[in-house]
Coordinates of N, CA, C and O in Angstrom, one line a residue:
R52 N -3.6 -15.2 71.1 CA -2.8 -16.2 70.6 C -3.6 -17.4 70.3 O -4.2 -18.0 71.2
P53 N -3.7 -17.9 69.0 CA -4.5 -19.1 68.7 C -3.8 -20.3 69.2 O -2.6 -20.4 69.3
R54 N -4.6 -21.3 69.5 CA -4.1 -22.7 69.8 C -3.5 -23.3 68.6 O -2.6 -24.1 68.6
G55 N -4.2 -23.1 67.4 CA -3.7 -23.7 66.2 C -4.0 -22.9 65.0 O -4.9 -22.0 65.0
L56 N -3.2 -23.2 63.9 CA -3.4 -22.5 62.6 C -3.5 -23.6 61.5 O -2.7 -24.5 61.5
F57 N -4.6 -23.6 60.7 CA -4.8 -24.5 59.6 C -4.7 -23.6 58.3 O -5.7 -22.9 58.1
L58 N -3.7 -23.7 57.6 CA -3.4 -22.8 56.5 C -3.5 -23.6 55.1 O -2.9 -24.6 54.9
L59 N -4.3 -23.0 54.2 CA -4.4 -23.6 52.9 C -3.7 -22.7 51.8 O -4.0 -21.5 51.7
A60 N -2.7 -23.3 51.2 CA -1.9 -22.7 50.1 C -1.5 -21.3 50.5 O -1.8 -20.3 49.9
P61 N -0.8 -21.2 51.7 CA -0.5 -19.8 52.2 C 0.6 -19.1 51.3 O 1.4 -19.7 50.7
A62 N 0.5 -17.8 51.3 CA 1.3 -17.0 50.5 C 2.6 -16.5 51.2 O 2.7 -15.4 51.6
F63 N 3.5 -17.5 51.4 CA 4.8 -17.2 52.1 C 5.8 -16.9 51.0 O 5.8 -17.5 49.9
Y64 N 6.8 -16.1 51.3 CA 8.0 -15.8 50.4 C 7.6 -15.3 49.0 O 8.2 -15.7 48.0
I65 N 6.6 -14.4 49.0 CA 6.2 -13.8 47.8 C 6.8 -12.5 47.6 O 6.7 -11.6 48.5
P66 N 7.6 -12.2 46.5 CA 8.2 -10.9 46.4 C 7.2 -9.8 46.5 O 6.1 -9.9 46.0
G67 N 7.6 -8.7 47.2 CA 6.8 -7.6 47.3 C 5.9 -7.5 48.6 O 5.4 -6.5 48.9
F68 N 5.8 -8.7 49.2 CA 5.0 -8.7 50.5 C 5.9 -8.2 51.6 O 7.1 -8.6 51.7
A69 N 5.4 -7.4 52.5 CA 6.2 -6.8 53.6 C 6.7 -7.9 54.5 O 7.9 -7.8 54.9
V70 N 5.9 -8.8 54.8 CA 6.3 -9.9 55.8 C 6.4 -11.2 55.0 O 5.4 -11.7 54.4
Q71 N 7.6 -11.7 54.9 CA 7.9 -12.9 54.1 C 7.7 -14.2 54.9 O 7.4 -15.2 54.3
E72 N 7.9 -14.1 56.2 CA 7.9 -15.4 57.0 C 7.3 -15.1 58.3 O 8.0 -15.0 59.3
P73 N 6.0 -14.9 58.4 CA 5.3 -14.6 59.7 C 5.5 -15.8 60.7 O 5.4 -16.9 60.3
V74 N 5.9 -15.4 61.9 CA 6.1 -16.4 62.9 C 4.7 -16.9 63.4 O 3.9 -16.1 63.8
P75 N 4.5 -18.2 63.4 CA 3.2 -18.8 63.8 C 3.2 -18.9 65.3 O 3.7 -19.8 65.9
H76 N 2.5 -18.0 66.0 CA 2.3 -18.0 67.4 C 1.2 -18.9 67.8 O 0.1 -18.4 68.3
A77 N 1.4 -20.2 67.5 CA 0.3 -21.2 67.8 C 1.0 -22.5 68.2 O 2.2 -22.7 67.8
D78 N 0.4 -23.3 69.0 CA 0.9 -24.6 69.4 C 0.9 -25.6 68.2 O 1.8 -26.5 68.2
F79 N -0.1 -25.6 67.4 CA -0.2 -26.5 66.3 C -0.4 -25.7 65.0 O -1.2 -24.8 64.9
V80 N 0.4 -26.1 64.0 CA 0.3 -25.4 62.7 C 0.3 -26.5 61.6 O 1.2 -27.4 61.6
T81 N -0.7 -26.5 60.8 CA -0.8 -27.4 59.7 C -1.0 -26.6 58.4 O -1.8 -25.7 58.3
L82 N -0.2 -27.0 57.4 CA -0.3 -26.4 56.1 C -0.8 -27.5 55.1 O -0.4 -28.6 55.1
V83 N -1.7 -27.1 54.1 CA -2.1 -27.9 53.0 C -1.8 -27.1 51.7 O -2.2 -25.9 51.6
H84 N -1.1 -27.8 50.8 CA -0.7 -27.1 49.6 C -0.9 -28.1 48.4 O -0.7 -29.3 48.6
G85 N -1.2 -27.5 47.2 CA -1.3 -28.4 46.0 C 0.0 -28.5 45.3 O 0.7 -27.5 45.1
W86 N 0.2 -29.7 44.8 CA 1.4 -30.0 44.0 C 1.4 -29.1 42.7 O 2.4 -28.7 42.2
N87 N 0.2 -28.8 42.2 CA 0.1 -28.1 40.9 C -0.3 -26.7 41.1 O -0.9 -26.1 40.2
D88 N 0.0 -26.1 42.2 CA -0.4 -24.7 42.5 C 0.4 -23.8 41.5 O 1.7 -23.8 41.6
D89 N -0.3 -23.0 40.7 CA 0.4 -22.1 39.8 C 0.4 -20.7 40.2 O 0.8 -19.8 39.5
V90 N -0.1 -20.5 41.5 CA -0.1 -19.1 42.1 C 1.0 -19.0 43.1 O 1.7 -18.0 43.1
I91 N 1.0 -19.9 44.1 CA 2.0 -19.9 45.1 C 2.8 -21.3 45.0 O 2.1 -22.3 45.2
P92 N 4.0 -21.2 44.8 CA 4.8 -22.5 44.7 C 4.7 -23.3 46.0 O 4.9 -22.8 47.1
F93 N 4.5 -24.6 45.8 CA 4.4 -25.5 47.0 C 5.7 -25.5 47.8 O 5.7 -25.8 49.0
E94 N 6.8 -25.3 47.1 CA 8.1 -25.2 47.7 C 8.1 -24.2 48.9 O 8.9 -24.4 49.8
N95 N 7.3 -23.1 48.7 CA 7.3 -22.1 49.8 C 6.7 -22.7 51.1 O 7.2 -22.4 52.2
S96 N 5.7 -23.5 51.0 CA 5.2 -24.2 52.1 C 6.1 -25.2 52.7 O 6.2 -25.4 53.9
V97 N 6.9 -25.9 51.9 CA 7.9 -26.8 52.3 C 8.9 -26.1 53.2 O 9.3 -26.5 54.3
R98 N 9.4 -25.0 52.6 CA 10.4 -24.2 53.3 C 9.9 -23.7 54.7 O 10.5 -23.8 55.7
Y99 N 8.6 -23.2 54.7 CA 8.0 -22.6 55.9 C 7.8 -23.7 57.0 O 8.2 -23.6 58.1
A100 N 7.3 -24.9 56.5 CA 7.0 -26.0 57.4 C 8.3 -26.5 58.0 O 8.4 -26.8 59.2
G101 N 9.4 -26.5 57.2 CA 10.7 -27.0 57.7 C 11.2 -26.1 58.8 O 11.7 -26.5 59.8
K102 N 11.1 -24.8 58.5 CA 11.6 -23.8 59.5 C 10.9 -23.8 60.8 O 11.5 -23.8 61.9
F103 N 9.6 -24.0 60.8 CA 8.7 -23.9 62.0 C 8.2 -25.2 62.5 O 7.4 -25.3 63.4
K104 N 8.7 -26.3 61.9 CA 8.3 -27.7 62.3 C 6.8 -27.9 62.2 O 6.2 -28.4 63.1
A105 N 6.2 -27.4 61.2 CA 4.7 -27.5 61.0 C 4.4 -28.7 60.2 O 5.2 -29.2 59.5
A106 N 3.2 -29.2 60.5 CA 2.7 -30.4 59.7 C 2.4 -29.9 58.3 O 1.9 -28.8 58.1
L107 N 2.8 -30.7 57.3 CA 2.6 -30.3 55.9 C 2.0 -31.4 55.1 O 2.5 -32.5 55.2
H108 N 0.9 -31.1 54.4 CA 0.3 -32.0 53.5 C 0.3 -31.4 52.1 O -0.3 -30.4 51.8
I109 N 1.0 -32.1 51.2 CA 1.0 -31.7 49.8 C 0.1 -32.6 49.0 O 0.3 -33.8 49.0
V110 N -0.9 -32.1 48.4 CA -2.0 -32.9 47.8 C -2.0 -32.7 46.3 O -1.6 -31.7 45.8
E111 N -2.6 -33.6 45.6 CA -2.7 -33.6 44.1 C -3.9 -32.6 43.8 O -5.0 -33.0 43.7
S112 N -3.5 -31.3 43.6 CA -4.5 -30.3 43.3 C -3.8 -29.0 42.9 O -2.6 -29.0 42.9
D113 N -4.6 -28.0 42.6 CA -4.1 -26.7 42.2 C -4.2 -25.7 43.4 O -4.5 -26.2 44.5
H114 N -4.1 -24.4 43.1 CA -4.2 -23.4 44.2 C -5.5 -23.5 44.9 O -5.6 -23.2 46.1
R115 N -6.6 -23.7 44.2 CA -7.9 -23.7 44.8 C -8.2 -24.9 45.7 O -9.0 -24.8 46.6
L116 N -7.5 -26.0 45.5 CA -7.6 -27.2 46.3 C -9.0 -27.8 46.3 O -9.3 -28.7 47.1
S117 N -9.8 -27.3 45.4 CA -11.2 -27.8 45.4 C -11.4 -29.3 45.0 O -12.3 -29.9 45.4
S118 N -10.4 -29.8 44.3 CA -10.5 -31.2 44.0 C -10.2 -32.2 45.1 O -10.4 -33.4 45.0
Q119 N -9.8 -31.6 46.2 CA -9.4 -32.4 47.4 C -10.2 -32.0 48.7 O -9.7 -32.3 49.8
L120 N -11.4 -31.5 48.5 CA -12.1 -31.1 49.7 C -12.4 -32.2 50.7 O -12.3 -31.9 51.9
P121 N -12.8 -33.4 50.2 CA -13.0 -34.4 51.3 C -11.7 -34.8 52.1 O -11.8 -34.9 53.3
L122 N -10.6 -34.8 51.4 CA -9.3 -35.0 52.1 C -9.0 -33.9 53.1 O -8.6 -34.1 54.2
I123 N -9.2 -32.7 52.6 CA -8.9 -31.5 53.5 C -9.9 -31.5 54.7 O -9.4 -31.2 55.8
A124 N -11.1 -31.9 54.5 CA -12.1 -32.0 55.6 C -11.6 -33.0 56.6 O -11.6 -32.8 57.8
S125 N -11.0 -34.1 56.2 CA -10.5 -35.1 57.1 C -9.3 -34.6 57.8 O -9.1 -34.8 59.0
L126 N -8.4 -33.9 57.1 CA -7.2 -33.3 57.7 C -7.6 -32.3 58.8 O -7.0 -32.2 59.8
F127 N -8.7 -31.5 58.5 CA -9.1 -30.5 59.4 C -9.7 -31.2 60.6 O -9.5 -30.7 61.8
D128 N -10.4 -32.3 60.5 CA -11.0 -33.1 61.6 C -9.8 -33.5 62.6 O -9.9 -33.4 63.8
V129 N -8.7 -34.0 62.0 CA -7.6 -34.4 62.8 C -7.0 -33.2 63.5 O -6.6 -33.3 64.7
F130 N -6.9 -32.1 62.8 CA -6.3 -30.9 63.3 C -7.2 -30.4 64.5 O -6.6 -30.1 65.6
L131 N -8.5 -30.4 64.3 CA -9.4 -30.0 65.4 C -9.2 -30.9 66.6 O -9.3 -30.4 67.8
D132 N -9.1 -32.2 66.4 CA -8.9 -33.1 67.5 C -7.6 -32.8 68.3 O -7.6 -32.8 69.5
Q133 N -6.5 -32.4 67.5 CA -5.3 -32.1 68.2 C -5.4 -30.8 69.0 O -4.9 -30.8 70.2
V134 N -6.0 -29.8 68.5 CA -6.1 -28.5 69.2 C -7.1 -28.5 70.4 O -7.0 -27.7 71.2
S135 N -8.0 -29.5 70.4 CA -9.0 -29.5 71.4 C -8.5 -30.3 72.6 O -9.2 -30.3 73.7
K136 N -7.4 -30.9 72.6 CA -6.9 -31.7 73.7 C -6.1 -30.8 74.7 O -5.6 -29.8 74.5

């Protein structure tokens, strides 16, 4: 059981996938998703975060999130600080 999960543009609620809504067995869950993701709709992360009370960051980027790497690194630093306490 991990202490935390840091998920980037996760593929939740995609037709054809056997598991649509995996339960996050972790104390801390953070999702990062791009507003302009044309692969996985950001609304899927909103739905998942709402159900499991996960932290959610929607950023100005696409599915690759490569335009937001410095921001994601900062978010990951905060996440690591949380899980290390």
